[in-house]
Coordinates of C-alpha atoms in Angstrom, one line a residue:
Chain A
X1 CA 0.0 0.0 0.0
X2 CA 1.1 3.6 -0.6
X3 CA 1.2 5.9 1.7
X4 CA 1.9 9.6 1.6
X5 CA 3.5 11.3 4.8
X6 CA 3.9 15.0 5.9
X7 CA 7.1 15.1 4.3
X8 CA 5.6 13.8 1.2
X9 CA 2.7 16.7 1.1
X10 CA 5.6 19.3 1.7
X11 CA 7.5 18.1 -0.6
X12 CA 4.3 18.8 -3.3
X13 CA 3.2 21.9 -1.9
X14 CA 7.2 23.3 -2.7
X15 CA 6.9 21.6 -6.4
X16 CA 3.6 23.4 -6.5
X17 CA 4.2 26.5 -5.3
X18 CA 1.2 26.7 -2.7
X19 CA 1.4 26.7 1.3
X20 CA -0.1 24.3 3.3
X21 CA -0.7 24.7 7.4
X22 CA 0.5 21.7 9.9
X23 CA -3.6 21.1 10.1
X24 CA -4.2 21.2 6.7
X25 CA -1.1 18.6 6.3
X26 CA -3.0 15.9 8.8
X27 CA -6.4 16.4 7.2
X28 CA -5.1 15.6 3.9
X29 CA -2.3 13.4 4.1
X30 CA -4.7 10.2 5.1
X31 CA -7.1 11.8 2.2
X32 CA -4.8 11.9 -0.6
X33 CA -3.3 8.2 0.4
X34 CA -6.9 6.9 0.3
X35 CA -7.4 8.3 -3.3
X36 CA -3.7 7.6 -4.5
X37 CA -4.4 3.5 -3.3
X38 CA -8.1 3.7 -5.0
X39 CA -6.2 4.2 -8.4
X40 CA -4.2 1.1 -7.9
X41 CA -7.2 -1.0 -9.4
X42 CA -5.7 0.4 -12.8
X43 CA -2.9 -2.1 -11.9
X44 CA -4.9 -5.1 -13.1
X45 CA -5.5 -3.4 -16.7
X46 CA -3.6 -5.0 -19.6
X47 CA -2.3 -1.7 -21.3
X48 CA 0.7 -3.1 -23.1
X49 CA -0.5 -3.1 -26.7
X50 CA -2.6 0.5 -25.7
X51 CA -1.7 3.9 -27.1
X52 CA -2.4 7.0 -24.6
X53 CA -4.7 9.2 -25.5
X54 CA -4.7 13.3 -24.6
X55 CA -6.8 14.5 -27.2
X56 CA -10.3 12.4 -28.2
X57 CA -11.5 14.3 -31.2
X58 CA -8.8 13.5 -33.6
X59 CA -7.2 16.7 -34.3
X60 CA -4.9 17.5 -37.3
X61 CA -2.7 20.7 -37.3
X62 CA -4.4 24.1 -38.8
X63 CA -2.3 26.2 -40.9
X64 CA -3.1 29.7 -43.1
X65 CA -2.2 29.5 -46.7
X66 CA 1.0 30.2 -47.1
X67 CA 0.5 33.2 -49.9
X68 CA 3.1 35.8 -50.9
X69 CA 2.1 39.7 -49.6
X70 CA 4.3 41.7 -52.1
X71 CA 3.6 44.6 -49.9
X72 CA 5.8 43.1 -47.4
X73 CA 8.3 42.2 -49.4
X74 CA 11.3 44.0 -49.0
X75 CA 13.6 45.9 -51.8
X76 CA 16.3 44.0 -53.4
X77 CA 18.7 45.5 -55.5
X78 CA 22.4 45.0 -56.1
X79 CA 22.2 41.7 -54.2
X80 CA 21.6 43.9 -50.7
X81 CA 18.5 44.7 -48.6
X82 CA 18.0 47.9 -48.9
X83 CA 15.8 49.5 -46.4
X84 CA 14.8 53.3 -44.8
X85 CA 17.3 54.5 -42.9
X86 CA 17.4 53.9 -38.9
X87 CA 19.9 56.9 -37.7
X88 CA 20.1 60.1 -39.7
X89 CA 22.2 63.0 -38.4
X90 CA 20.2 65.6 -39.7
X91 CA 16.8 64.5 -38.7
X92 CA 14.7 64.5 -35.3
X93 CA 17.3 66.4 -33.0
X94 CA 15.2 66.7 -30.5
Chain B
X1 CA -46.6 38.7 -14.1
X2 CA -46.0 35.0 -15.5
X3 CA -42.7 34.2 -16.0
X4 CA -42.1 32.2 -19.1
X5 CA -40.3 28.8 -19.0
X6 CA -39.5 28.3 -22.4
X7 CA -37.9 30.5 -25.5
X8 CA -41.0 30.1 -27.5
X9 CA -42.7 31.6 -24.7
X10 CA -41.2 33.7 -24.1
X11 CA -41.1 35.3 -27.4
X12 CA -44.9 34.6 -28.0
X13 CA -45.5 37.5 -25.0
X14 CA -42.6 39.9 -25.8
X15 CA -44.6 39.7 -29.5
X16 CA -48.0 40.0 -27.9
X17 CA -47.0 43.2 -25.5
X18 CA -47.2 40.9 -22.4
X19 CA -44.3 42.2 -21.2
X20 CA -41.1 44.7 -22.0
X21 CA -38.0 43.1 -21.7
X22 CA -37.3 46.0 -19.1
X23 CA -39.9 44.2 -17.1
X24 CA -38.7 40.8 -17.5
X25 CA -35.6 41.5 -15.9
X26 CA -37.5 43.8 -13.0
X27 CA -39.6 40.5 -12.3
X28 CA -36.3 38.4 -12.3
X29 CA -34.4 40.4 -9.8
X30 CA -37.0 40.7 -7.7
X31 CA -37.1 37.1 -7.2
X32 CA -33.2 36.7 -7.5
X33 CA -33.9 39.2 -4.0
X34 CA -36.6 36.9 -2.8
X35 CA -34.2 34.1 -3.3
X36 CA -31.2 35.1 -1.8
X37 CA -31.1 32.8 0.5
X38 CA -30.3 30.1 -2.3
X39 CA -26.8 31.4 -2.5
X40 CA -26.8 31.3 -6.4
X41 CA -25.5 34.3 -7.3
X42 CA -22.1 35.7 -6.9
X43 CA -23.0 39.0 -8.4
X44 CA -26.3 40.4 -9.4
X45 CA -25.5 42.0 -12.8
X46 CA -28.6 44.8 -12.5
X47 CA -27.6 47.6 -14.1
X48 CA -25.8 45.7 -16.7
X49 CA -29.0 43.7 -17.3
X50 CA -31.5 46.8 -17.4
X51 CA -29.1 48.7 -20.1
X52 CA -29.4 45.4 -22.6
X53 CA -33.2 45.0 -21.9
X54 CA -33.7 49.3 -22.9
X55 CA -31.5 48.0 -26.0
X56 CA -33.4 45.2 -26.9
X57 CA -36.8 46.9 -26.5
X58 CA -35.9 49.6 -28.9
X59 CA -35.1 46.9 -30.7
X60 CA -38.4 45.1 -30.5
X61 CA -40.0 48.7 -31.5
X62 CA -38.2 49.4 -34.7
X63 CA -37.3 46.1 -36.3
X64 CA -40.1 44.0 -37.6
X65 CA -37.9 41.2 -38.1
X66 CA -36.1 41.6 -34.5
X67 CA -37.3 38.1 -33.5
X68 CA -35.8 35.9 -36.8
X69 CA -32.8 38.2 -36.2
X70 CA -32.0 37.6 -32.6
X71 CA -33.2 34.3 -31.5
X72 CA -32.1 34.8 -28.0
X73 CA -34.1 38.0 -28.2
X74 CA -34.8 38.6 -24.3
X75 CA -33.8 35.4 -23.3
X76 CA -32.8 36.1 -19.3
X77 CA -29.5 34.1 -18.8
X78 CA -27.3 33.7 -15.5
X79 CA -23.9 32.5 -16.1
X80 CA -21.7 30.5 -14.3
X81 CA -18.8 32.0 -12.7
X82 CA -15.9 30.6 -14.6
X83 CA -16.9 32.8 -17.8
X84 CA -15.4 35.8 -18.6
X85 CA -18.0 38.7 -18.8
X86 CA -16.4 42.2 -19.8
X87 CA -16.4 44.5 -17.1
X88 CA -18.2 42.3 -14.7
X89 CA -16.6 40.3 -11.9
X90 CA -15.4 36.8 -12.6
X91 CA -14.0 34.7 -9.2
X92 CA -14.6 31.2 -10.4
X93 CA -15.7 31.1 -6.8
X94 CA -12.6 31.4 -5.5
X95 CA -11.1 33.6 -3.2
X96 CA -8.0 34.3 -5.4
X97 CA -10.2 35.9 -8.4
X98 CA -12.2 37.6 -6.0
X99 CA -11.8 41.2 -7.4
X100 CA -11.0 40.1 -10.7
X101 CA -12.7 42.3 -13.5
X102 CA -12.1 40.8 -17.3
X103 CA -10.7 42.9 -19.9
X104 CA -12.3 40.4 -22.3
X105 CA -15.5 38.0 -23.1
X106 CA -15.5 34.7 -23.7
X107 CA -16.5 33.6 -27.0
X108 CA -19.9 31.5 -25.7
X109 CA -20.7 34.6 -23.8
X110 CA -20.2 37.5 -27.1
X111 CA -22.2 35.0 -29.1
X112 CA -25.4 34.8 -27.4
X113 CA -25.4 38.3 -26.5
X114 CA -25.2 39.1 -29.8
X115 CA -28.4 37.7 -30.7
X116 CA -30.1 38.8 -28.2
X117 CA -29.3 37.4 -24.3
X118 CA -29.7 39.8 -21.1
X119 CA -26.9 38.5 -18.2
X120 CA -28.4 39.1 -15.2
X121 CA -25.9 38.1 -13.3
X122 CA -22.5 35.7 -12.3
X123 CA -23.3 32.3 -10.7
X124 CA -22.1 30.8 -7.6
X125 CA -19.8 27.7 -8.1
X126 CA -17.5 25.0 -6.5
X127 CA -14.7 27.4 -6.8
X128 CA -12.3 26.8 -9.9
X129 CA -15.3 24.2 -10.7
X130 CA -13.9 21.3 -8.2
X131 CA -16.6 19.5 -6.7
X132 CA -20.0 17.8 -7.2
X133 CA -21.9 19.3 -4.2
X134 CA -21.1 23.6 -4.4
X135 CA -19.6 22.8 -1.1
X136 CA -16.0 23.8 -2.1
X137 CA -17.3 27.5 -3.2
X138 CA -15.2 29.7 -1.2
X139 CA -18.4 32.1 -1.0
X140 CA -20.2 29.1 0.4
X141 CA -22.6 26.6 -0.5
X142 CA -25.4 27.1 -3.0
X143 CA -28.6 25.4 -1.8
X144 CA -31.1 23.0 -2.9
X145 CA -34.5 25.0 -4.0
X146 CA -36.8 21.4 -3.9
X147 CA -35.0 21.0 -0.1
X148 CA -32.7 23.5 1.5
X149 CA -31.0 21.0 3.4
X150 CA -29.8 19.3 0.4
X151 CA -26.9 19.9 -1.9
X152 CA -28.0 21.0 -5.6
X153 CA -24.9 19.5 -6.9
X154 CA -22.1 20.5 -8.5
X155 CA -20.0 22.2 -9.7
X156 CA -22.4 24.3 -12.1
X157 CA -24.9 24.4 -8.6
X158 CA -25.7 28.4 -8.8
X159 CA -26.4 28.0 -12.8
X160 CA -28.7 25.2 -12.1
X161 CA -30.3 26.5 -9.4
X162 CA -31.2 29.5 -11.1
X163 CA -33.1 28.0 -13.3
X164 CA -34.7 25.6 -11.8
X165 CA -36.3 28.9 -9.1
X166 CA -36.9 30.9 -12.1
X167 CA -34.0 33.3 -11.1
X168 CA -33.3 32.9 -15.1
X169 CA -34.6 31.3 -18.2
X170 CA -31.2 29.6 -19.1
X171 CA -28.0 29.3 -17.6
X172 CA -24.1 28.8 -18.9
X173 CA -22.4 26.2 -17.2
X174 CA -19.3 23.8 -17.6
X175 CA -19.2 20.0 -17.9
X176 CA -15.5 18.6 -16.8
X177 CA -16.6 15.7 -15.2
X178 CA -20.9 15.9 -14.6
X179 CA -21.0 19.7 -14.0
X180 CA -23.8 20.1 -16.0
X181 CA -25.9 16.9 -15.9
X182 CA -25.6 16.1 -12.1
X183 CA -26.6 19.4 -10.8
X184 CA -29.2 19.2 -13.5
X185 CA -30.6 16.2 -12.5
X186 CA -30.5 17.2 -8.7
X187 CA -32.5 20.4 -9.4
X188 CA -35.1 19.3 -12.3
X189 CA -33.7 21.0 -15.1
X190 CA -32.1 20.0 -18.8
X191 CA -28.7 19.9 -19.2
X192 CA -26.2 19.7 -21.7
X193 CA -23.1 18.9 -22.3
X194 CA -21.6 19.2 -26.0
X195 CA -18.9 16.9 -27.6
X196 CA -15.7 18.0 -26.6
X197 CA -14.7 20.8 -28.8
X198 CA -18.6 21.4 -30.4
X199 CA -18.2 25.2 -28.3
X200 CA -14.9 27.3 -27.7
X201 CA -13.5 27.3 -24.2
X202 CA -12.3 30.6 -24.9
X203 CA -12.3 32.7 -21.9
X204 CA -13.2 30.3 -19.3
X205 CA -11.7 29.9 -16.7
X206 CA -9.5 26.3 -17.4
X207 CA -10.1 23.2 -15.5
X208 CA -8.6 20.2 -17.1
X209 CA -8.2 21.4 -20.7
X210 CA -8.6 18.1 -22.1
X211 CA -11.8 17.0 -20.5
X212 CA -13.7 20.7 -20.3
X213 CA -17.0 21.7 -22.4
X214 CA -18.8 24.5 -22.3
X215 CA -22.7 23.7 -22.3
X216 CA -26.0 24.7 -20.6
X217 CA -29.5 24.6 -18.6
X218 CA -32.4 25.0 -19.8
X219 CA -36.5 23.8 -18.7
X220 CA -36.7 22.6 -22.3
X221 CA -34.9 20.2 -24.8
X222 CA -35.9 22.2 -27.4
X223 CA -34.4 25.3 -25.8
X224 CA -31.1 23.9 -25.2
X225 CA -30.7 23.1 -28.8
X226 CA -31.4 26.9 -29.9
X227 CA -28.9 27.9 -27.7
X228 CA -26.3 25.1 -28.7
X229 CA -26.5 26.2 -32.2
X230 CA -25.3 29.9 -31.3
X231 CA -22.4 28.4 -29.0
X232 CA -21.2 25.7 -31.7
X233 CA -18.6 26.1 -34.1
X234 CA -15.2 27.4 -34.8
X235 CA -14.0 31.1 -33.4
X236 CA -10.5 31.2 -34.4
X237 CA -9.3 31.3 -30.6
X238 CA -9.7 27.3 -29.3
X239 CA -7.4 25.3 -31.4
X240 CA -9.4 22.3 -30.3
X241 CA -13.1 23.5 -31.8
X242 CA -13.6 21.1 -34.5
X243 CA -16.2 22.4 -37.2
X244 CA -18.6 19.4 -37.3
X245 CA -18.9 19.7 -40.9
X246 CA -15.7 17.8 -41.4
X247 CA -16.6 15.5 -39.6
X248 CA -17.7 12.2 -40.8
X249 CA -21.4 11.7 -41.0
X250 CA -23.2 9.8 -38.1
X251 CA -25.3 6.7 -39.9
X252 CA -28.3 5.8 -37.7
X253 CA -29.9 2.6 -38.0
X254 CA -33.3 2.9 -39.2
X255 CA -35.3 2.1 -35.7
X256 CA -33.3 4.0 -33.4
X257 CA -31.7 1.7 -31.2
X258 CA -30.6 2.9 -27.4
X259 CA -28.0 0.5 -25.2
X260 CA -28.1 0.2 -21.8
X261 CA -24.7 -0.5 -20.4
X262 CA -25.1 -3.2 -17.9
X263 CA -22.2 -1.6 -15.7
X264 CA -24.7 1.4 -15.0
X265 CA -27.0 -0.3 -13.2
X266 CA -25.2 -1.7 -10.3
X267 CA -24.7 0.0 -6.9
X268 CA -28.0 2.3 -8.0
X269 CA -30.3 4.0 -5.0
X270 CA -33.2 1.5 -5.3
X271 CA -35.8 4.9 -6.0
X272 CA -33.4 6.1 -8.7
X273 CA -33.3 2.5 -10.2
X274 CA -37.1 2.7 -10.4
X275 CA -37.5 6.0 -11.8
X276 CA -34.5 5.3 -14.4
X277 CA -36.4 2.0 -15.3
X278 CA -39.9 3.7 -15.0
X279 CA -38.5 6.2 -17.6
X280 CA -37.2 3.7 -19.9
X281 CA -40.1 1.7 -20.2
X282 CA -41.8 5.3 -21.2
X283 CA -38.9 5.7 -24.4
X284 CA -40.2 1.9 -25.0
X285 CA -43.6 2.0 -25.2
X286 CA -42.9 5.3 -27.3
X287 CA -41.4 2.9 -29.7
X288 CA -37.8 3.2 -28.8
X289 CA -35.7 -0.4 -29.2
X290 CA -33.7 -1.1 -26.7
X291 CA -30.5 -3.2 -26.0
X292 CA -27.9 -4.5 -23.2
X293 CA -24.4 -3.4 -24.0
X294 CA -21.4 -4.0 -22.1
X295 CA -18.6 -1.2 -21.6
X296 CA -15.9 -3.5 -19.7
X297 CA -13.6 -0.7 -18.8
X298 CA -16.4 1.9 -17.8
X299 CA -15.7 0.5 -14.0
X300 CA -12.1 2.6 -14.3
X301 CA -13.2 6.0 -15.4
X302 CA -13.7 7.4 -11.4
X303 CA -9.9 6.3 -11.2
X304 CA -8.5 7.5 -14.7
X305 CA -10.5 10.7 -14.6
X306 CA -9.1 11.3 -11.0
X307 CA -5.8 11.2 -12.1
X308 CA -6.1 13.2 -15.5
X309 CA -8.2 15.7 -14.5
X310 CA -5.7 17.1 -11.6
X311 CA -2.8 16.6 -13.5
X312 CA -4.5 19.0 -16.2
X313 CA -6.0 21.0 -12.9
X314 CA -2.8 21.6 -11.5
X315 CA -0.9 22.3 -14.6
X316 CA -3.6 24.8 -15.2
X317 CA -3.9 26.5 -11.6
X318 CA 0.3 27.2 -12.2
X319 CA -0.5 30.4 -14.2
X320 CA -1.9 32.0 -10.9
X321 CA 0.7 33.5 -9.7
X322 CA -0.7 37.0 -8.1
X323 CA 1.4 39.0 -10.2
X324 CA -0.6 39.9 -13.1
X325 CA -3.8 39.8 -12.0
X326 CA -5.7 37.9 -8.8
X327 CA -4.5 37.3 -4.9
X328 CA -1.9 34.9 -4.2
X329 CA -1.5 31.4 -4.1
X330 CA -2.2 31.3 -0.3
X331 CA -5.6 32.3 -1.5
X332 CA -6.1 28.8 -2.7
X333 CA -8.7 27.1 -1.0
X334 CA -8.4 23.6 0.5
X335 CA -9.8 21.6 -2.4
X336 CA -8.1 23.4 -5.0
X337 CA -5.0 22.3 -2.7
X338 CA -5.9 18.6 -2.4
X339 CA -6.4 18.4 -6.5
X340 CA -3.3 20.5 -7.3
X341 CA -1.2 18.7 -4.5
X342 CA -2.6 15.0 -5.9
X343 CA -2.0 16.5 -9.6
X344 CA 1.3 16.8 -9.4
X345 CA 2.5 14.0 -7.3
X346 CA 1.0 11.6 -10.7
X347 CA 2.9 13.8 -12.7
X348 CA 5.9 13.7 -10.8
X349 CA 8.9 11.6 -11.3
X350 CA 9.2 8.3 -10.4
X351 CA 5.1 8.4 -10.7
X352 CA 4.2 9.4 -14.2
X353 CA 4.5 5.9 -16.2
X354 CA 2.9 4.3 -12.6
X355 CA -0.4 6.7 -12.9
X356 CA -0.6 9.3 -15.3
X357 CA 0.4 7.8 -18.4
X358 CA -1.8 4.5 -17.6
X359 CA -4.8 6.4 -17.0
X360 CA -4.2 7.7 -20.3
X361 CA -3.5 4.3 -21.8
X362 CA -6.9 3.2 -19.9
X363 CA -8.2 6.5 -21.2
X364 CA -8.1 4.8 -24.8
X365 CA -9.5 1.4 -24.0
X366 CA -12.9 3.6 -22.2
X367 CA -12.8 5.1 -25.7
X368 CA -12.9 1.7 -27.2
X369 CA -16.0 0.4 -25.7
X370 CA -17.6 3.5 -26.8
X371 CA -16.7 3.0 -30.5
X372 CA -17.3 -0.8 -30.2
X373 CA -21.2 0.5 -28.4
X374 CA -22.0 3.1 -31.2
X375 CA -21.2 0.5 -34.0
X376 CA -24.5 -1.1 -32.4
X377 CA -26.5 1.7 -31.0
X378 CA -27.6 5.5 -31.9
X379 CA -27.5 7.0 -28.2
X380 CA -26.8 5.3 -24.9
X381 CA -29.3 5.7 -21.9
X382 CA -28.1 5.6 -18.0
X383 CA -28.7 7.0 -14.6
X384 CA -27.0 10.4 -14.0
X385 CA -26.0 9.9 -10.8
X386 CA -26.5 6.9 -8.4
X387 CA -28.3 8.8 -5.8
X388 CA -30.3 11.8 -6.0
X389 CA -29.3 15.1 -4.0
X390 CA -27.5 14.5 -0.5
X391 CA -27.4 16.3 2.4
X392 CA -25.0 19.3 3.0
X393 CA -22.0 18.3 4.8
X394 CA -22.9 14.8 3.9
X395 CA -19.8 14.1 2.3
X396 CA -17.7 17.3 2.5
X397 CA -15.0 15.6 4.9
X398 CA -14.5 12.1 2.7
X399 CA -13.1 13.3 -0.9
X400 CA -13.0 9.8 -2.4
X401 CA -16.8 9.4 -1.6
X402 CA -18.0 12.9 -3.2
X403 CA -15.5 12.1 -6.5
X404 CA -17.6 8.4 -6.7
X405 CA -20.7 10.3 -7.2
X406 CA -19.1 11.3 -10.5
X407 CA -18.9 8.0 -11.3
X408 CA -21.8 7.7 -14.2
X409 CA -20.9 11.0 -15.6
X410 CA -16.9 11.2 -16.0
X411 CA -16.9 8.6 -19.2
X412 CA -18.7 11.2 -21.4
X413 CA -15.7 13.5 -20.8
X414 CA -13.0 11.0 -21.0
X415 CA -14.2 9.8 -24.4
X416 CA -15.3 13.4 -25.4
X417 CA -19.1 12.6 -25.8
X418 CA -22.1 14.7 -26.1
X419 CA -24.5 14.4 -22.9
X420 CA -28.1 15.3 -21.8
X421 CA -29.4 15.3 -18.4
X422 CA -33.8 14.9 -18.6
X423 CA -35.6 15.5 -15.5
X424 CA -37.2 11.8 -15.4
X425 CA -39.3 11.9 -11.8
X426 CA -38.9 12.4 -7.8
X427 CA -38.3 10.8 -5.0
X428 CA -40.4 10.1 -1.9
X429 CA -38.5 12.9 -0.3
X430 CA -39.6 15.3 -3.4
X431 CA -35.8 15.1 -4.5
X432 CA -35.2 15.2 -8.4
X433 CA -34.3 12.3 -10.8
X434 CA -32.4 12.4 -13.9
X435 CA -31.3 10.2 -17.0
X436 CA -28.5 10.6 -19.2
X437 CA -28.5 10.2 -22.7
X438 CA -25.1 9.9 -24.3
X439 CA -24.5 10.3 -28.4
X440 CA -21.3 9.8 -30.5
X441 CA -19.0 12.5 -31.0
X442 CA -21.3 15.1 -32.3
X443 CA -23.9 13.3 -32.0
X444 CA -26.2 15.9 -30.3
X445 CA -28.6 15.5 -32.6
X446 CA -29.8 12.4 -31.6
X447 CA -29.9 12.5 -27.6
X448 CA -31.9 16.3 -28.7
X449 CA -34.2 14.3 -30.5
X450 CA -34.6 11.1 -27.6
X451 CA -34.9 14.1 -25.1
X452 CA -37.7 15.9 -26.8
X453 CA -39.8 12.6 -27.2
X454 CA -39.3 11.8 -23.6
X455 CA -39.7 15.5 -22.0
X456 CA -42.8 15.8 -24.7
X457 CA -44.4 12.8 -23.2
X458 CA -43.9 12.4 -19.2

């Protein structure tokens, strides 16, 4: 049988990021072991042909069309980039 | 003033002058005040609610065709507290979001106001949705109109309870686990849960991303399919919504046939047994066939959905962090502790082949006996919930206990089914009985159609 101690919950509550009073610790402790041993019927399920599943409506990835927007294109010529200038001395002193 | 209980009746007296929609909501809130004592509101959206029903019946003045326009014309709704409203409070009855004020709707929420829906106001909840009594609300437990020392179940409690005391015609709610169809069947109402990804989960509050649907409560079948086909369909925002359209087409046999899973029927309250068989002798006699199915692995889903579900839970609780937005995570109440606590110990090293990756390998096989079931049948037919509503407190201090009474309802989710919860009878003690009706993925269709014979006819 498992069993989950105090040092077990505190050990959780760090990984989880949440505080937990020396109260709270007894109440639950016995609680979660109870749960944690009602899962082990899943023990006596023959999974080792079985796939997981994580998502049950089948889903396939969604991409846009993948069309050219000449707008956005930017100027080639003289095999460089050219684009507007970033720094100009002579403009926007202020 | 009579308040209406369905859509069509609605709009037959906002047509006939009965009523302004400016009086509809008046006549509400006075019983929301009557009722306060129910605990089903968080907040009371008045003002909000007036300003749409002045809209609405300018609306009704000047546009002849207001009604084929806006088929939720009027329609009062209260919604559960894990929606996002704009500009209106949303805790998902926890302490942490208790002054939290969206910047943003959820999808489900812009669309029916759209075409036409007045919020009246934020329901009260388990808090972050854990629970199948309201008890874990940190605002406090929402109670049973039919008997106030009862539970009206959970975790949508406030949204059925609404309802089902006319604080509101229809009511959003969410379905993770039975959120929808057990408070339904505890309080006398319809409710429905889509297939998974039928409605966008955008801008609700997450529970367990993979199990969560975004459904309703309503008095009628009829008006839960109205509203299901405003919510349906693709938004652009939940990469999960599937657009039915692609989907393959459902082939019915020609009689409808319903299965009755032999695993449902064991450990069942003697009067819910009756009532449950009382009500499908009814779909018999109203020429229904019927037929014994077997779903072997149906006896794991309480385990596998207990592990998945706070694995997802605690995954999604991480992102409140009190930064942002919200209190801190001391704020969290003790529930929300015990699921985020139990969540990550199955996900944690040394554990995750031992429990989270079997339930997901049993996941597949519950899935199985589904697929292997519909081959057969057009729509499955079981109890909702073993019992009908308990006692407050009776099982607030033994966790494992309230997460059994889940135990007819958490398949649907696993396996991503559509679901309908159909007021079916009472109990000596005047407490509500349910069934369920379950359909293949996207199979709302039929389990609308089952539901309307049956409701048409009791």
């Amino acid at each position: 049988m498992t069993s989950l101690n105090k040092e077990d919950l505190i050990r959780l509550a760090k990984l989880a990021d949440i505080q937990i009073t020396d109260s709270e610790i007894s109440e639950i402790a016995p609680q979660l072991t109870e749960i944690v041993n009602f899962f082990d019927q899943l023990k006596e399920v023959d999974t080792s042909n079985v796939e997981p599943t994580s998502q049950t409506t089948g889903l396939v990835d969604v991409l846009r069309d993948d069309e050219i927007d000449v707008t956005r294109i930017i100027d080639k010529s003289e095999e460089i980039f050219s684009v507007d200038a970033l720094l100009d001395k002579n403009k926007n002193k202020s | 003033m009579k308040l209406p209980k369905t859509i069509q009746e609605l709009q037959k007296d906002l047509k006939e002058k009965k009523y302004t929609c400016v009086q509809l909501v008046d006549e509400y809130l006075a019983n929301i005040e009557k009722n306060k004592d129910l605990n089903a509101f968080l907040t009371v959206t008045s003002e909000y609610a007036y300003e749409k029903a002045k809209h609405l019946d300018e609306i009704i003045k000047n546009n002849p065709k207001a009604f084929g326009e806006f088929p939720l014309l009027g329609v009062v709704f209260s919604i559960k507290d894990l929606y996002l409203t704009k500009g209106l409070r949303t805790t998902a009855g926890s302490k942490l979001l208790e002054n939290y004020i969206p910047e943003y709707s959820s999808t489900v929420i812009e669309r029916i106001e759209k075409v036409g829906a007045i919020i009246i106001g934020k329901t009260n909840c388990d808090a972050w949705a854990h629970g199948a009594s309201g008890e874990n609300s940190d605002f406090g437990p929402t109670l049973n109109p039919f008997n106030k020392d009862y539970v009206p179940g959970g975790s949508s409690s406030g949204s059925a309870v609404s309802v089902a005391a006319d604080l509101a015609l229809a009511s959003m709610g969410t379905d993770t686990g039975g959120s929808i169809r057990q408070p339904a069947s505890f309080t006398n109402v319809i409710g429905f849960k889509p297939t998974y990804g039928a409605v966008p989960r955008y801008g609700v509050v997450a529970m367990a991303s993979s199990l969560d649907s975004m459904g309703h409560f309503t008095n009628s079948v009829k008006d839960a399919k109205t509203i299901f086909e405003v919510t349906r369909g693709e938004d652009g925002r939940d990469s999960t919504v599937v657009n039915a359209k692609n989907k393959k087409q459902i082939t019915r046999n020609k009689q409808i046939v319903i299965g009755v899973p032999k695993e449902y029927f064991s450990g069942l309250d003697t009067e819910v047994e009756k009532i449950v068989l009382e009500a499908k002798n009814r779909l018999e006699n109203l020429g229904y066939e019927f037929k014994e199915i077997s779903l072997p692995n149906m006896k794991y889903a309480v385990a596998v959905y207990y592990i998945i579900q706070p694995a997802e839970v605690s995954s999604n609780l991480n992102r409140y962090d009190g930064v942002r937005f919200g209190n801190t995570r001391k704020t969290f109440g003790k529930e929300a502790k015990r699921r985020i606590m139990l969540g990550t110990y199955v996900l944690s090293s040394g554990y995750y082949d031992a429990y989270y990756l079997k339930a997901m390998k049993v996941r597949s096989l519950i899935i199985k006996d589904f697929e292997k079931a519909f081959e057969e049948v057009d729509a499955i037919f079981t109890p909702v919930s073993p019992t009908p509503a308990f006692k407050l407190g009776e099982k607030a201090s033994d966790p494992l206990q309230m997460y059994l009474a889940d135990i007819f309802t958490v398949s649907a989710n696993l396996a991503g089914l559509p679901g309908l919860s159909v007021p079916a009878g009472f109990s000596k003690d005047n407490l509500p009985v349910g069934i369920q009706l379950l359909g293949p993925q996207f199979g709302e269709d039929i389990i609308f159609e089952i539901g309307e014979t049956f409701e048409n006819n009791s």
